[in-house]
Amino acid sequence: MQKPRIKGIGLAILGPLLWGISGTIAQFLFTSKNVSADWLVSVRMLVSGLLLVLFGLITGAKASLAVWHNRVDALKLIFFSFVGMAASQYTYFKAIEFGNAATATILQFLSPAVIIIYLMFRTRSLPRRIDVISLIMALSGTILLVTHGRLTTLAIPLQGLLWGLGTAVTASIYTLLPGKLLRKYGSIPIVGWSMLIGGVSFSCFYQVWAEMPAFSWQTYSGVTFVVIFGTMLAYLFYLQSLSYIQPTTAIVLGSFEPLSATTLSILLLGISFGLPETIGGILILGTVGLQSWAAMQTQAPVS
């Protein structure tokens, strides 16, 4: 295996690992430190967006500002900032707040099934056989995950389930919406500006400066990890991996996010994860593997 590919795989694993860890830390902050998802999302996007924009300006100011010189693209970026970036961040953390990090992260991986349904209606065509299998796996996995195998009851709060399903929808929008912008301007400017715009807008509504949580080293260490490691560095690592490996490979390795979130939730937060929900999680993550495998059949290897 070539060294660049090894580096890409390492980065593609490290980014999702940090995302998963930050989700577990966020659950700890919500349940034990009286931190709200509204406040954490605002701070996360505001600080991470500012740092990413500054990083982009330092490494290439012209490229970082280029999107603002095109009116149509600038409007697309602003739209994506609210409908894609801010919405996906908010629904994910609300799903953790009302449910738990493990379930929220796995439900987020229903996004391939959402995309399949969307494309089916958009193209007015029947799904492929592999898409039908993926949808059946996703539906079966979701039922097992949220009922723990007891089909007459929900094992997580209804709000947690609804926000989790919302996370799958917004993650799909986040995946589909910015494609042209990313190809034209690069990932760091688009992700950085969209986070900063989302963070500023959230701050206006939730006034992060007026709702600061009580100080403790655990609280602010946790917030710092979520902002720096779980957001800025995680995005940089994951996006940088795409320079060395195929996006489909990176998507499969993204399964390390629910793996780390689930493992830490069980070990540190006492979340129960039995056989039915484990099977459900595997089925949901399996849809990602199936769709990635199908995509790789039509892609040439990275040179």
Tab-separated table of C-alpha atoms in Angstrom, residues 73-174:
chain	number	residue	atom	x	y	z
A	73	ASP	CA	-22.205	31.585	-5.612
A	74	ALA	CA	-22.197	33.847	-2.556
A	75	LEU	CA	-25.985	33.486	-2.293
A	76	LYS	CA	-25.647	29.708	-2.669
A	77	LEU	CA	-23.082	29.692	0.135
A	78	ILE	CA	-25.364	31.685	2.441
A	79	PHE	CA	-28.267	29.347	1.644
A	80	PHE	CA	-26.102	26.296	2.346
A	81	SER	CA	-24.908	27.873	5.613
A	82	PHE	CA	-28.456	27.842	6.973
A	83	VAL	CA	-30.127	24.867	5.275
A	84	GLY	CA	-27.104	22.569	5.186
A	85	MET	CA	-24.429	23.417	7.727
A	86	ALA	CA	-26.426	24.989	10.567
A	87	ALA	CA	-29.360	22.596	10.188
A	88	SER	CA	-27.173	19.479	10.257
A	89	GLN	CA	-25.224	20.684	13.278
A	90	TYR	CA	-28.371	21.668	15.188
A	91	THR	CA	-30.390	18.506	14.539
A	92	TYR	CA	-27.412	16.303	15.457
A	93	PHE	CA	-26.830	17.923	18.835
A	94	LYS	CA	-30.549	18.100	19.620
A	95	ALA	CA	-30.735	14.354	18.873
A	96	ILE	CA	-27.945	13.831	21.414
A	97	GLU	CA	-29.606	16.143	23.931
A	98	PHE	CA	-32.951	14.286	23.792
A	99	GLY	CA	-31.505	10.823	23.138
A	100	ASN	CA	-27.868	9.782	23.323
A	101	ALA	CA	-24.697	10.165	21.278
A	102	ALA	CA	-24.592	6.547	20.077
A	103	THR	CA	-28.143	6.470	18.706
A	104	ALA	CA	-27.939	9.983	17.236
A	105	THR	CA	-24.717	9.193	15.407
A	106	ILE	CA	-26.046	5.930	13.967
A	107	LEU	CA	-29.341	7.527	12.875
A	108	GLN	CA	-27.291	10.164	11.086
A	109	PHE	CA	-25.961	7.357	8.894
A	110	LEU	CA	-29.470	6.846	7.499
A	111	SER	CA	-28.626	9.693	5.108
A	112	PRO	CA	-27.782	7.333	2.177
A	113	ALA	CA	-31.307	5.910	2.430
A	114	VAL	CA	-32.759	9.441	2.431
A	115	ILE	CA	-30.689	10.309	-0.639
A	116	ILE	CA	-31.898	7.150	-2.426
A	117	ILE	CA	-35.545	8.109	-1.791
A	118	TYR	CA	-34.921	11.706	-2.873
A	119	LEU	CA	-33.224	10.691	-6.130
A	120	MET	CA	-35.944	8.137	-6.821
A	121	PHE	CA	-38.622	10.850	-6.755
A	122	ARG	CA	-36.455	13.434	-8.493
A	123	THR	CA	-35.584	11.181	-11.419
A	124	ARG	CA	-38.988	9.458	-11.391
A	125	SER	CA	-37.290	6.128	-11.816
A	126	LEU	CA	-37.405	2.849	-9.952
A	127	PRO	CA	-34.533	2.245	-7.527
A	128	ARG	CA	-31.780	-0.214	-8.358
A	129	ARG	CA	-31.770	-3.621	-6.692
A	130	ILE	CA	-28.920	-2.556	-4.409
A	131	ASP	CA	-30.912	0.538	-3.430
A	132	VAL	CA	-33.921	-1.585	-2.469
A	133	ILE	CA	-31.667	-3.813	-0.343
A	134	SER	CA	-30.155	-0.698	1.265
A	135	LEU	CA	-33.598	0.719	2.104
A	136	ILE	CA	-34.741	-2.581	3.650
A	137	MET	CA	-31.544	-2.763	5.719
A	138	ALA	CA	-31.910	0.869	6.828
A	139	LEU	CA	-35.566	0.434	7.837
A	140	SER	CA	-34.921	-2.845	9.663
A	141	GLY	CA	-31.878	-1.425	11.416
A	142	THR	CA	-33.753	1.678	12.536
A	143	ILE	CA	-36.609	-0.368	13.998
A	144	LEU	CA	-34.195	-2.578	15.945
A	145	LEU	CA	-32.146	0.407	17.109
A	146	VAL	CA	-34.992	2.510	18.479
A	147	THR	CA	-37.085	-0.351	19.927
A	148	HIS	CA	-34.258	-2.585	21.231
A	149	GLY	CA	-36.117	-5.465	19.599
A	150	ARG	CA	-39.397	-4.774	21.442
A	151	LEU	CA	-41.540	-3.612	18.547
A	152	THR	CA	-44.406	-2.237	20.653
A	153	THR	CA	-42.319	0.333	22.551
A	154	LEU	CA	-39.715	3.000	21.862
A	155	ALA	CA	-36.442	2.546	23.732
A	156	ILE	CA	-35.478	6.197	23.291
A	157	PRO	CA	-37.584	9.344	23.813
A	158	LEU	CA	-39.765	10.240	20.837
A	159	GLN	CA	-38.047	13.631	20.563
A	160	GLY	CA	-34.689	11.896	20.367
A	161	LEU	CA	-35.967	9.703	17.522
A	162	LEU	CA	-37.481	12.631	15.612
A	163	TRP	CA	-34.334	14.750	15.945
A	164	GLY	CA	-32.271	11.719	14.930
A	165	LEU	CA	-34.350	11.231	11.785
A	166	GLY	CA	-34.028	14.973	11.185
A	167	THR	CA	-30.273	14.511	11.391
A	168	ALA	CA	-30.416	11.958	8.576
A	169	VAL	CA	-32.393	14.412	6.409
A	170	THR	CA	-30.149	17.401	7.100
A	171	ALA	CA	-27.010	15.280	6.623
A	172	SER	CA	-28.391	14.367	3.185
A	173	ILE	CA	-28.928	18.045	2.356
A	174	TYR	CA	-25.438	18.797	3.635
